[in-house]
C-alpha positions as semicolon CSV with decimal commas, in nm:
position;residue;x (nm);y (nm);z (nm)
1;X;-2,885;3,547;-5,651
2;X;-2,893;3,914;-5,758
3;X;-2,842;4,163;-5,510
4;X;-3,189;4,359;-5,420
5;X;-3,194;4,727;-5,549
6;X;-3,193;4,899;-5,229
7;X;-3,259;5,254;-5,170
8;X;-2,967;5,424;-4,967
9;X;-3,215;5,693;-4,924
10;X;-3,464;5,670;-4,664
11;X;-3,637;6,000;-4,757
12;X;-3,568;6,311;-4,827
13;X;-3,638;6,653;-4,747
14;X;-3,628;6,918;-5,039
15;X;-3,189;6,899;-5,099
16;X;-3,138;6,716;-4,762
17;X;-3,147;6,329;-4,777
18;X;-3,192;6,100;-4,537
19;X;-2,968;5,775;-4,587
20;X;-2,959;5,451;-4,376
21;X;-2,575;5,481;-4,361
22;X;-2,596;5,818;-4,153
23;X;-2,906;5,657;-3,975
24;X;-2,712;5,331;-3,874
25;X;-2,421;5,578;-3,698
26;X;-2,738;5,787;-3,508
27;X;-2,938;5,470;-3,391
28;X;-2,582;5,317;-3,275
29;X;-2,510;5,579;-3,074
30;X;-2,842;5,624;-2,897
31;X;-2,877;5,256;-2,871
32;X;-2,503;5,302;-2,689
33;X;-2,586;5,552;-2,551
34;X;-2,881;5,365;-2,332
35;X;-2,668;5,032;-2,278
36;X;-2,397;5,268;-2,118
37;X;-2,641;5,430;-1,887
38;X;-2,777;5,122;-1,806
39;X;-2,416;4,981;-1,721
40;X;-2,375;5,265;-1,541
41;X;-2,653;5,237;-1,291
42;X;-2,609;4,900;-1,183
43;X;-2,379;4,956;-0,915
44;X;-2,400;4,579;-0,830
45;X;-2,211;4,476;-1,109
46;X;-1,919;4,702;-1,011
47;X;-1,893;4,613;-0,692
48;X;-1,728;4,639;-0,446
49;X;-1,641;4,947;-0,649
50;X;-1,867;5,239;-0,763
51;X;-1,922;5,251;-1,151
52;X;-1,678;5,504;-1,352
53;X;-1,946;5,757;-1,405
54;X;-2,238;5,924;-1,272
55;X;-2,515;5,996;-1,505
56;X;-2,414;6,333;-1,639
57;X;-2,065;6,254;-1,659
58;X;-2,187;5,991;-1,922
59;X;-2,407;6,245;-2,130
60;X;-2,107;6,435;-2,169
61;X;-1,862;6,198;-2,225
62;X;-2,071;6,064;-2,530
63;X;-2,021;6,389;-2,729
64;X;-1,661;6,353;-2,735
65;X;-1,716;5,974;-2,812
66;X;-1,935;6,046;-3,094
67;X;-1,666;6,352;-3,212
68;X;-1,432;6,037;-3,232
69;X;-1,647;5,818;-3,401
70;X;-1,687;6,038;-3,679
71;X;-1,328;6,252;-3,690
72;X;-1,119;5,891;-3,652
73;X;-1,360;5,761;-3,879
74;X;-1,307;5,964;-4,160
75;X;-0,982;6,081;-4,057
76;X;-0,850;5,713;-4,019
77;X;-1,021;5,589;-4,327
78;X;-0,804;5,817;-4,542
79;X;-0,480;5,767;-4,374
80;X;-0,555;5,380;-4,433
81;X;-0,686;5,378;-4,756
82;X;-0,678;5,715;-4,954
83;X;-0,371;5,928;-4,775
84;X;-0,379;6,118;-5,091
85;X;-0,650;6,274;-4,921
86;X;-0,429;6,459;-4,746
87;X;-0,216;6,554;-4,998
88;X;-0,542;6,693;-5,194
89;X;-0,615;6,887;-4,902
90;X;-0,347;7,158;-5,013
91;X;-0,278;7,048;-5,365
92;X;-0,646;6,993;-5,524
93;X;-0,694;7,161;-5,846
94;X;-1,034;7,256;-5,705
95;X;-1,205;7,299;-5,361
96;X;-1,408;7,016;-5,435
97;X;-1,042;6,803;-5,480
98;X;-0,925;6,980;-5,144
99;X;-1,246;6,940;-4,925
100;X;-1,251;6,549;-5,019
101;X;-1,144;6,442;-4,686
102;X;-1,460;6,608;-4,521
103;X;-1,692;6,456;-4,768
104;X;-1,802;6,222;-4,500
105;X;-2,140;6,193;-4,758
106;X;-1,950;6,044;-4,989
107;X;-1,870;5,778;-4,746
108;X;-1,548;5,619;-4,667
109;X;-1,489;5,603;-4,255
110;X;-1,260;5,319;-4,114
111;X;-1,349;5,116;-3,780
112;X;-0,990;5,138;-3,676
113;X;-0,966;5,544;-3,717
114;X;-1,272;5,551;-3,540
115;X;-1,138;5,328;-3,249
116;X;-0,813;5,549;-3,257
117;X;-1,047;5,827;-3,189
118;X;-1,283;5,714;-2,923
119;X;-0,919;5,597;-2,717
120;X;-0,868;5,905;-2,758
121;X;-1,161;6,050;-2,640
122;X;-1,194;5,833;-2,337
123;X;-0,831;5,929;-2,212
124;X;-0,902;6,310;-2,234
125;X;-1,161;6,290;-2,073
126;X;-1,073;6,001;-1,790
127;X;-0,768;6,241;-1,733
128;X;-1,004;6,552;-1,741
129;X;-1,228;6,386;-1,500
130;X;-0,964;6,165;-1,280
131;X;-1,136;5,858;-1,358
132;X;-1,002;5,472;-1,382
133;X;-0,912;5,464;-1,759
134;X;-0,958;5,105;-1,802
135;X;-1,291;5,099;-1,581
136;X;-1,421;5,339;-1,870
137;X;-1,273;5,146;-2,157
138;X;-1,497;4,839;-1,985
139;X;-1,819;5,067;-2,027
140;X;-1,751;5,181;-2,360
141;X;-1,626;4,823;-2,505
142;X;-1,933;4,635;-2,469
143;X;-2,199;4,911;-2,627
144;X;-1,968;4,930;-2,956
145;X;-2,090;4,622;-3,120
146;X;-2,444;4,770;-3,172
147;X;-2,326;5,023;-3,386
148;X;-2,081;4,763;-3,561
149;X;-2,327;4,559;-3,656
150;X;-2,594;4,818;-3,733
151;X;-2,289;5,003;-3,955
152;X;-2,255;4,647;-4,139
153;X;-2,611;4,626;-4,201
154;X;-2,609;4,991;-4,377
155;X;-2,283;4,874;-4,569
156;X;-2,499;4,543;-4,747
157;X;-2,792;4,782;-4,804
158;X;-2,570;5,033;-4,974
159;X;-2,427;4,743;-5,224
160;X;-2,084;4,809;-5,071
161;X;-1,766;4,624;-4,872
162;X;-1,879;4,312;-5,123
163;X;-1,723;3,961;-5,023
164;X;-1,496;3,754;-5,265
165;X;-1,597;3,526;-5,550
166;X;-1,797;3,261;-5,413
167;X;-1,938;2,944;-5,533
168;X;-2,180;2,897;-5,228
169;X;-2,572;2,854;-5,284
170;X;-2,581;3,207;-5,064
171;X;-2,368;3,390;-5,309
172;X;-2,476;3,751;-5,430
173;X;-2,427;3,960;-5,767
174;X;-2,407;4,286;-5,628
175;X;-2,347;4,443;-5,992
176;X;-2,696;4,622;-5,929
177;X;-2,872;4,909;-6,111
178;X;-2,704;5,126;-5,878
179;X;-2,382;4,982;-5,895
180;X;-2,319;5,050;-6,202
181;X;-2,429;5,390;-6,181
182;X;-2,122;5,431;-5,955
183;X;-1,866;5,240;-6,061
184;X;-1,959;5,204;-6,446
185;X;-1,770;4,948;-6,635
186;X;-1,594;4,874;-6,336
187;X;-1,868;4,694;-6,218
188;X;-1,777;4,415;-6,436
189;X;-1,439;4,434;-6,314
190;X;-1,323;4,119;-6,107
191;X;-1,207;4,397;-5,819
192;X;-1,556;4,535;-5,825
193;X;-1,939;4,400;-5,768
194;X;-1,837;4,175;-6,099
195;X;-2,127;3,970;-6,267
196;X;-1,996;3,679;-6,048
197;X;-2,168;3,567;-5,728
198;X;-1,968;3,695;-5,372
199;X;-1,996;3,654;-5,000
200;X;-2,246;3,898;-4,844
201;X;-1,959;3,928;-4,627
202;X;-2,115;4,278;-4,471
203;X;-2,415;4,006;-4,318
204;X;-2,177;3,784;-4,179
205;X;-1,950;4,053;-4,058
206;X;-2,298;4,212;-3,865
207;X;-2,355;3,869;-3,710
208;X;-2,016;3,826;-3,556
209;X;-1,882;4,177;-3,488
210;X;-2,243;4,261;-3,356
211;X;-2,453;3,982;-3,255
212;X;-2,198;3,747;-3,137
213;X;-1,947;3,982;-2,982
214;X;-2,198;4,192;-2,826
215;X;-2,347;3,817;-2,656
216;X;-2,039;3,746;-2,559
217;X;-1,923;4,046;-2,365
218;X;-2,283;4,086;-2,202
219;X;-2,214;3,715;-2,077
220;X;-1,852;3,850;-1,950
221;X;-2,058;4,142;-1,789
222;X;-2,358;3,967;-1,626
223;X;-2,292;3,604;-1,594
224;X;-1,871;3,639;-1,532
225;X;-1,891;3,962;-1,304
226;X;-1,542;4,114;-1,488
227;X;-1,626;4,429;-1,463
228;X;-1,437;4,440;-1,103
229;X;-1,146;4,359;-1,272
230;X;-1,001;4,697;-1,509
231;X;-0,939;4,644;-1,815
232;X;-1,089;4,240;-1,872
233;X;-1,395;4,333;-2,091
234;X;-1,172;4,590;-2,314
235;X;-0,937;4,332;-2,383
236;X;-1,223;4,072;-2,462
237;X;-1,360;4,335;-2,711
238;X;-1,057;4,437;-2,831
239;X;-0,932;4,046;-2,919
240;X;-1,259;3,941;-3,043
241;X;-1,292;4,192;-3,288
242;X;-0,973;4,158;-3,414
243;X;-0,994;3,783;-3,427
244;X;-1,367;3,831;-3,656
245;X;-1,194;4,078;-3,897
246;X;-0,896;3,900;-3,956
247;X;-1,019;3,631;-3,994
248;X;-1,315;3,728;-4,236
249;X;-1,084;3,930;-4,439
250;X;-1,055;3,570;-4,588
251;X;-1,444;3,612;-4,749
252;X;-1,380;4,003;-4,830
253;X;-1,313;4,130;-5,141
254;X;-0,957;4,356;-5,027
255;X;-1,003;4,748;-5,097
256;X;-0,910;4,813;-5,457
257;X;-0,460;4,886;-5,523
258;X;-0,433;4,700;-5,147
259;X;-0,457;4,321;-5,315
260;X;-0,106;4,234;-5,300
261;X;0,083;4,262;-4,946
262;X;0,329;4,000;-4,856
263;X;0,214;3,661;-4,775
264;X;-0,135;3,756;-4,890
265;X;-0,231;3,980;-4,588
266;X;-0,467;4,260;-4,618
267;X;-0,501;4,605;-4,473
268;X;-0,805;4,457;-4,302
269;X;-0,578;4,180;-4,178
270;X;-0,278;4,377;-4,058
271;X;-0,472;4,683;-3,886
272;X;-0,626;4,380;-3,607
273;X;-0,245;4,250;-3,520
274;X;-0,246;4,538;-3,309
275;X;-0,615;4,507;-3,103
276;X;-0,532;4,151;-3,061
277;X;-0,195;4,222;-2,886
278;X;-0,363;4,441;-2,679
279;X;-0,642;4,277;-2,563
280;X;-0,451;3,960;-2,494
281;X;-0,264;4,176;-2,278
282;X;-0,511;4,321;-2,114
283;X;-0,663;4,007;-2,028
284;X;-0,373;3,862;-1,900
285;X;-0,341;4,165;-1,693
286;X;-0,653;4,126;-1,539
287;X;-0,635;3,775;-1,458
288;X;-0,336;3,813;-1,332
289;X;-0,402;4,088;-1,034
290;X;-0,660;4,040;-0,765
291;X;-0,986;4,239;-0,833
292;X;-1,018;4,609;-0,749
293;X;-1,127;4,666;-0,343
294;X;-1,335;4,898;-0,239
């Protein structure tokens, strides 16, 4: 079926656009934003501890989360996929070539740099504030897949992140009119949108990194009490995700020159190893020591 000629732009106002990209990272982080607060006021589910946080705390730890989000997103994204960013950055011909890697309009952020930054963020500021690091990390885990799968949703309605070659009923053509105003003939190119049918992989990837994972850690929350044990709803997050993107990676069309790693891995497939390590660890951590007292 062909893919539907979306507008990226939800309005605009004289130069300044509007896009549903920047709109899915601002309605992910307010819709965070809430679940945290919400987290963070029922004290029952904590218990027999206090929650992390207090209210204000939370308001200002969510600037420095969204700093992360968007620094490790862009930041990450070229150190994963474009490092000659970097190299731009004092080389470039012109300042357009050597302000590249702050183009964030131009889009190109990476879930993984942004993850690098929000860990970040959270272990300033639980130093800063002497507060149980992995207590946070179980706040902050379970709001992320709202903005995962609202940041998937923007990706299919921007025509980008296209699946593989598929011969399924479902299949799209996402060599639109505005694909091909971007990439040109490479739109016809078997790396790009091609004129073959591919996985809306961006739709399944919202369903399981957002829908699913976000069901499944509110059930670990409400139904499974874990959040008395540090560290158990991090490392659920932290190994589902990384079990979802590995194993969709198989459906994904890999990012253009990164094709042909050994044994037919993918960046998206090697970047998980990593989370899934670490949450199995931290899982096995929790189960293994009695739950926090009092």
């Amino acid at each position: 079926m062909p893919f539907p000629d979306f507008d990226p732009v939800i309005f605009s106002i004289g130069p300044l656009d509007f896009r549903w990209y920047a709109m899915a990272y601002v309605l992910g982080i307010v819709l965070g934003w809430w679940y945290a607060a919400r987290l963070a006021r029922a004290t029952s589910l904590w218990a027999p501890t206090e929650p992390p946080v207090t209210s204000r705390q939370l308001d200002d730890l969510m600037l420095w989360i969204t700093l992360g989000i968007i620094l490790g997103g862009r930041f990450g994204y070229a150190l994963f996929y474009q490092p000659h960013l970097y190299g731009d950055l004092f080389t470039g011909s012109t300042w357009g070539e050597r302000l590249a890697l702050f183009r964030l309009w131009d889009g190109g952020m990476s879930f993984h740099g942004g993850l690098i930054g929000v860990s970040l963020a959270v272990l300033w500021f639980a130093t800063k504030q002497k507060i149980r690091l992995l207590s946070l990390g179980d706040l902050i885990a379970p709001v992320a897949p709202i903005g995962l799968g609202l940041g998937r949703l923007a990706n299919f309605v921007n025509g980008e992140l296209w699946g593989r070659v598929t011969d399924a009923p479902w299949g799209i053509n996402f060599c639109n009119a505005r694909a091909r105003q971007m990439y040109g003939v490479l739109c016809e190119y078997p790396g790009g949108p091609g004129v073959l049918p591919r996985h809306p992989s961006q739709l399944y990837e919202a369903f399981l990194e957002g829908v699913v994972l976000l069901s499944v850690l509110a059930l670990a929350i409400f139904r499974g009490r874990l959040l008395a044990r540090p560290g158990y709803v991090t490392g659920l997050f932290l190994l589902g995700y990384g079990l979802i993107r590995a194993s969709l990676e198989n459906v994904r069309q890999p990012d253009f020159g990164m094709e042909s790693y050994p044994f037919g891995l993918t960046m998206g497939m090697m970047l998980p190893f990593p989370m899934i390590l670490a949450g199995a660890w931290l899982i096995w951590r929790a189960r293994t020591r009695p739950p926090v007292s009092a």
